PDB file of C-alpha atoms in Angstrom:
ATOM      1  CA  MET A1307      99.233 -68.653 -14.618  1.00  0.00           C
ATOM      2  CA  ARG A1308     102.041 -70.181 -16.694  1.00  0.00           C
ATOM      3  CA  ILE A1309     105.734 -69.634 -15.919  1.00  0.00           C
ATOM      4  CA  THR A1310     107.790 -69.210 -19.080  1.00  0.00           C
ATOM      5  CA  ARG A1311     111.270 -68.174 -17.900  1.00  0.00           C
ATOM      6  CA  LEU A1312     113.179 -67.839 -14.636  1.00  0.00           C
ATOM      7  CA  SER A1313     116.601 -66.227 -14.185  1.00  0.00           C
ATOM      8  CA  PHE A1314     118.550 -65.408 -11.051  1.00  0.00           C
ATOM      9  CA  THR A1315     122.026 -64.474  -9.924  1.00  0.00           C
ATOM     10  CA  GLY A1316     123.594 -64.308  -6.482  1.00  0.00           C
ATOM     11  CA  PHE A1317     120.551 -66.181  -5.196  1.00  0.00           C
ATOM     12  CA  GLY A1318     120.523 -69.289  -2.992  1.00  0.00           C
ATOM     13  CA  PRO A1319     123.639 -71.375  -3.624  1.00  0.00           C
ATOM     14  CA  TYR A1320     124.263 -69.749  -7.027  1.00  0.00           C
ATOM     15  CA  ARG A1321     126.691 -66.872  -7.462  1.00  0.00           C
ATOM     16  CA  ASN A1322     126.496 -66.820 -11.269  1.00  0.00           C
ATOM     17  CA  GLU A1323     123.419 -66.276 -13.405  1.00  0.00           C
ATOM     18  CA  GLN A1324     121.148 -69.265 -13.905  1.00  0.00           C
ATOM     19  CA  THR A1325     118.294 -69.360 -16.433  1.00  0.00           C
ATOM     20  CA  ILE A1326     115.542 -71.908 -16.885  1.00  0.00           C
ATOM     21  CA  ASP A1327     113.412 -71.605 -20.015  1.00  0.00           C
ATOM     22  CA  PHE A1328     110.218 -73.421 -19.094  1.00  0.00           C
ATOM     23  CA  ARG A1329     108.915 -73.055 -22.666  1.00  0.00           C
ATOM     24  CA  ALA A1330     111.220 -75.950 -23.568  1.00  0.00           C
ATOM     25  CA  PHE A1331     108.947 -78.231 -21.526  1.00  0.00           C
ATOM     26  CA  GLU A1332     105.581 -77.013 -22.900  1.00  0.00           C
ATOM     27  CA  ASP A1333     105.063 -80.001 -25.207  1.00  0.00           C
ATOM     28  CA  ASP A1334     105.499 -82.395 -22.275  1.00  0.00           C
ATOM     29  CA  GLY A1335     102.601 -80.878 -20.327  1.00  0.00           C
ATOM     30  CA  ILE A1336     104.152 -81.788 -16.981  1.00  0.00           C
ATOM     31  CA  TYR A1337     107.720 -81.966 -15.771  1.00  0.00           C
ATOM     32  CA  LEU A1338     109.736 -82.993 -12.748  1.00  0.00           C
ATOM     33  CA  ILE A1339     112.285 -80.896 -10.905  1.00  0.00           C
ATOM     34  CA  GLY A1340     114.710 -83.620  -9.891  1.00  0.00           C
ATOM     35  CA  GLY A1341     118.238 -83.999  -8.587  1.00  0.00           C
ATOM     36  CA  ARG A1342     120.359 -84.995  -5.647  1.00  0.00           C
ATOM     37  CA  THR A1343     120.069 -83.440  -2.213  1.00  0.00           C
ATOM     38  CA  GLY A1344     121.663 -80.016  -2.337  1.00  0.00           C
ATOM     39  CA  ALA A1345     121.450 -79.731  -6.141  1.00  0.00           C
ATOM     40  CA  GLY A1346     119.323 -76.570  -5.964  1.00  0.00           C
ATOM     41  CA  LYS A1347     115.802 -77.853  -6.634  1.00  0.00           C
ATOM     42  CA  SER A1348     114.325 -75.837  -3.782  1.00  0.00           C
ATOM     43  CA  THR A1349     116.139 -72.748  -5.023  1.00  0.00           C
ATOM     44  CA  ILE A1350     114.005 -72.826  -8.179  1.00  0.00           C
ATOM     45  CA  LEU A1351     110.834 -72.765  -6.080  1.00  0.00           C
ATOM     46  CA  ASP A1352     112.335 -70.151  -3.733  1.00  0.00           C
ATOM     47  CA  ALA A1353     113.125 -67.904  -6.703  1.00  0.00           C
ATOM     48  CA  VAL A1354     109.572 -68.158  -8.063  1.00  0.00           C
ATOM     49  CA  CYS A1355     108.113 -67.375  -4.620  1.00  0.00           C
ATOM     50  CA  PHE A1356     110.476 -64.453  -4.098  1.00  0.00           C
ATOM     51  CA  ALA A1357     109.706 -62.990  -7.533  1.00  0.00           C
ATOM     52  CA  LEU A1358     105.952 -63.171  -7.010  1.00  0.00           C
ATOM     53  CA  TYR A1359     105.596 -62.545  -3.273  1.00  0.00           C
ATOM     54  CA  SER A1360     108.865 -60.949  -2.086  1.00  0.00           C
ATOM     55  CA  SER A1361     109.331 -63.737   0.446  1.00  0.00           C
ATOM     56  CA  VAL A1362     110.227 -67.406   0.686  1.00  0.00           C
ATOM     57  CA  PRO A1363     108.023 -69.489   2.998  1.00  0.00           C
ATOM     58  CA  ARG A1364     110.739 -71.917   4.085  1.00  0.00           C
ATOM     59  CA  PHE A1365     112.923 -69.175   5.569  1.00  0.00           C
ATOM     60  CA  GLU A1366     111.713 -67.631   8.812  1.00  0.00           C
ATOM     61  CA  LYS A1367     114.258 -64.814   8.633  1.00  0.00           C
ATOM     62  CA  GLY A1368     113.234 -63.790   5.116  1.00  0.00           C
ATOM     63  CA  GLU A1369     115.554 -62.103   2.662  1.00  0.00           C
ATOM     64  CA  ALA A1370     118.707 -62.387   4.778  1.00  0.00           C
ATOM     65  CA  ARG A1371     119.076 -66.035   3.677  1.00  0.00           C
ATOM     66  CA  LEU A1372     118.303 -65.442   0.007  1.00  0.00           C
ATOM     67  CA  ARG A1373     121.650 -63.980  -1.043  1.00  0.00           C
ATOM     68  CA  SER A1374     124.296 -66.496  -2.053  1.00  0.00           C
ATOM     69  CA  ASP A1375     127.095 -67.025   0.453  1.00  0.00           C
ATOM     70  CA  HIS A1376     129.387 -67.214  -2.592  1.00  0.00           C
ATOM     71  CA  SER A1377     128.576 -63.632  -3.663  1.00  0.00           C
ATOM     72  CA  GLY A1378     131.095 -60.929  -2.956  1.00  0.00           C
ATOM     73  CA  PRO A1379     130.260 -57.332  -2.009  1.00  0.00           C
ATOM     74  CA  THR A1380     130.317 -56.244  -5.677  1.00  0.00           C
ATOM     75  CA  ASP A1381     128.163 -59.130  -6.959  1.00  0.00           C
ATOM     76  CA  PRO A1382     124.485 -58.408  -7.621  1.00  0.00           C
ATOM     77  CA  THR A1383     121.563 -60.471  -6.371  1.00  0.00           C
ATOM     78  CA  TRP A1384     118.303 -60.569  -8.310  1.00  0.00           C
ATOM     79  CA  VAL A1385     115.515 -62.825  -9.544  1.00  0.00           C
ATOM     80  CA  GLU A1386     113.563 -62.328 -12.765  1.00  0.00           C
ATOM     81  CA  LEU A1387     110.423 -64.261 -13.644  1.00  0.00           C
ATOM     82  CA  GLU A1388     108.461 -64.159 -16.883  1.00  0.00           C
ATOM     83  CA  PHE A1389     104.962 -65.571 -16.800  1.00  0.00           C
ATOM     84  CA  SER A1390     101.582 -65.298 -18.469  1.00  0.00           C
ATOM     85  CA  ALA A1391      98.232 -64.776 -16.787  1.00  0.00           C
ATOM     86  CA  GLY A1392      94.856 -63.567 -18.004  1.00  0.00           C
ATOM     87  CA  GLY A1393      96.025 -63.487 -21.614  1.00  0.00           C
ATOM     88  CA  HIS A1394      98.996 -61.179 -20.903  1.00  0.00           C
ATOM     89  CA  GLU A1395     102.744 -61.745 -20.518  1.00  0.00           C
ATOM     90  CA  TYR A1396     104.500 -60.253 -17.486  1.00  0.00           C
ATOM     91  CA  LYS A1397     108.037 -59.898 -16.219  1.00  0.00           C
ATOM     92  CA  VAL A1398     108.889 -59.240 -12.576  1.00  0.00           C
ATOM     93  CA  ARG A1399     112.402 -58.561 -11.301  1.00  0.00           C
ATOM     94  CA  ARG A1400     113.293 -58.314  -7.605  1.00  0.00           C
ATOM     95  CA  SER A1401     116.394 -57.831  -5.526  1.00  0.00           C
ATOM     96  CA  PRO A1402     116.460 -58.458  -1.780  1.00  0.00           C
ATOM     97  CA  ALA A1403     118.173 -56.100   0.641  1.00  0.00           C
ATOM     98  CA  TYR A1404     121.843 -57.055   0.866  1.00  0.00           C
ATOM     99  CA  GLU A1405     125.175 -55.653   1.939  1.00  0.00           C
ATOM    100  CA  ARG A1406     127.276 -54.164  -0.866  1.00  0.00           C
ATOM    101  CA  LEU A1407     130.316 -51.906  -1.213  1.00  0.00           C
ATOM    102  CA  LYS A1408     129.717 -48.195  -0.756  1.00  0.00           C
ATOM    103  CA  ALA A1409     129.785 -46.147  -3.971  1.00  0.00           C
ATOM    104  CA  ARG A1410     132.080 -43.629  -2.276  1.00  0.00           C
ATOM    105  CA  GLY A1411     134.553 -44.250   0.491  1.00  0.00           C
ATOM    106  CA  ASP A1412     135.399 -47.461   2.265  1.00  0.00           C
ATOM    107  CA  GLY A1413     133.156 -50.072   3.784  1.00  0.00           C
ATOM    108  CA  THR A1414     129.751 -51.443   2.934  1.00  0.00           C
ATOM    109  CA  THR A1415     126.152 -50.336   3.026  1.00  0.00           C
ATOM    110  CA  VAL A1416     122.831 -52.127   2.756  1.00  0.00           C
ATOM    111  CA  SER A1417     121.283 -52.019  -0.684  1.00  0.00           C
ATOM    112  CA  ALA A1418     117.520 -51.515  -0.394  1.00  0.00           C
ATOM    113  CA  PRO A1419     115.208 -54.123  -1.922  1.00  0.00           C
ATOM    114  CA  THR A1420     114.025 -53.346  -5.439  1.00  0.00           C
ATOM    115  CA  ALA A1421     111.197 -54.551  -7.664  1.00  0.00           C
ATOM    116  CA  GLU A1422     109.990 -53.876 -11.183  1.00  0.00           C
ATOM    117  CA  LEU A1423     106.974 -55.236 -13.033  1.00  0.00           C
ATOM    118  CA  ALA A1424     106.338 -54.994 -16.767  1.00  0.00           C
ATOM    119  CA  VAL A1425     103.753 -56.259 -19.247  1.00  0.00           C
ATOM    120  CA  ARG A1426     104.487 -57.133 -22.871  1.00  0.00           C
ATOM    121  CA  LYS A1427     102.617 -54.917 -25.332  1.00  0.00           C
ATOM    122  CA  ASP A1428     103.229 -55.106 -29.055  1.00  0.00           C
ATOM    123  CA  GLY A1429     106.444 -57.061 -28.469  1.00  0.00           C
ATOM    124  CA  GLU A1430     107.898 -54.520 -26.018  1.00  0.00           C
ATOM    125  CA  TRP A1431     108.098 -54.588 -22.202  1.00  0.00           C
ATOM    126  CA  VAL A1432     106.092 -51.706 -20.732  1.00  0.00           C
ATOM    127  CA  GLY A1433     106.573 -50.845 -17.050  1.00  0.00           C
ATOM    128  CA  LEU A1434     103.616 -51.241 -14.698  1.00  0.00           C
ATOM    129  CA  ALA A1435     105.289 -50.636 -11.319  1.00  0.00           C
ATOM    130  CA  ALA A1436     108.777 -49.841 -10.090  1.00  0.00           C
ATOM    131  CA  ARG A1437     108.654 -50.042  -6.285  1.00  0.00           C
ATOM    132  CA  PRO A1438     108.351 -53.180  -4.159  1.00  0.00           C
ATOM    133  CA  LYS A1439     105.009 -52.190  -2.599  1.00  0.00           C
ATOM    134  CA  GLU A1440     103.473 -51.174  -5.944  1.00  0.00           C
ATOM    135  CA  VAL A1441     104.741 -54.346  -7.608  1.00  0.00           C
ATOM    136  CA  GLY A1442     103.172 -56.412  -4.816  1.00  0.00           C
ATOM    137  CA  ILE A1443      99.810 -54.698  -5.268  1.00  0.00           C
ATOM    138  CA  GLU A1444      99.856 -55.240  -9.037  1.00  0.00           C
ATOM    139  CA  LEU A1445     100.935 -58.885  -8.696  1.00  0.00           C
ATOM    140  CA  GLU A1446      98.153 -59.546  -6.204  1.00  0.00           C
ATOM    141  CA  ARG A1447      95.680 -58.271  -8.779  1.00  0.00           C
ATOM    142  CA  ILE A1448      97.276 -60.267 -11.633  1.00  0.00           C
ATOM    143  CA  VAL A1449      97.858 -63.572  -9.863  1.00  0.00           C
TER     144      VAL A1449
END
């Protein structure tokens, strides 16, 4: 498996969208995720784990700690990972359950977790699964 791109928003310490294009490092063969304590290095690994497995091993309470404390009730939270495996390119996008504003009326409600998985065919993304459980089953087969 080779990770090619990672994007996330409202995840870990980051409210705004962050994108890492790992293809920029392909010629190096190996790279280091470095930085000061608290710079967000672990968030990169957390995002990859969440995208692939819907969980983050270092958090016992699961998804509740994934959403950025800086996100407001109208801000989205999601992680998107593009990777290749078995000669195919895939894209998985997940959102954890989180509290958001109600569409109608006052107050908040809990947004259910979401997941989508697609494969690239002839230059286009084609959906493989669109529910968290189905995405997990497909990813287990792929990875």
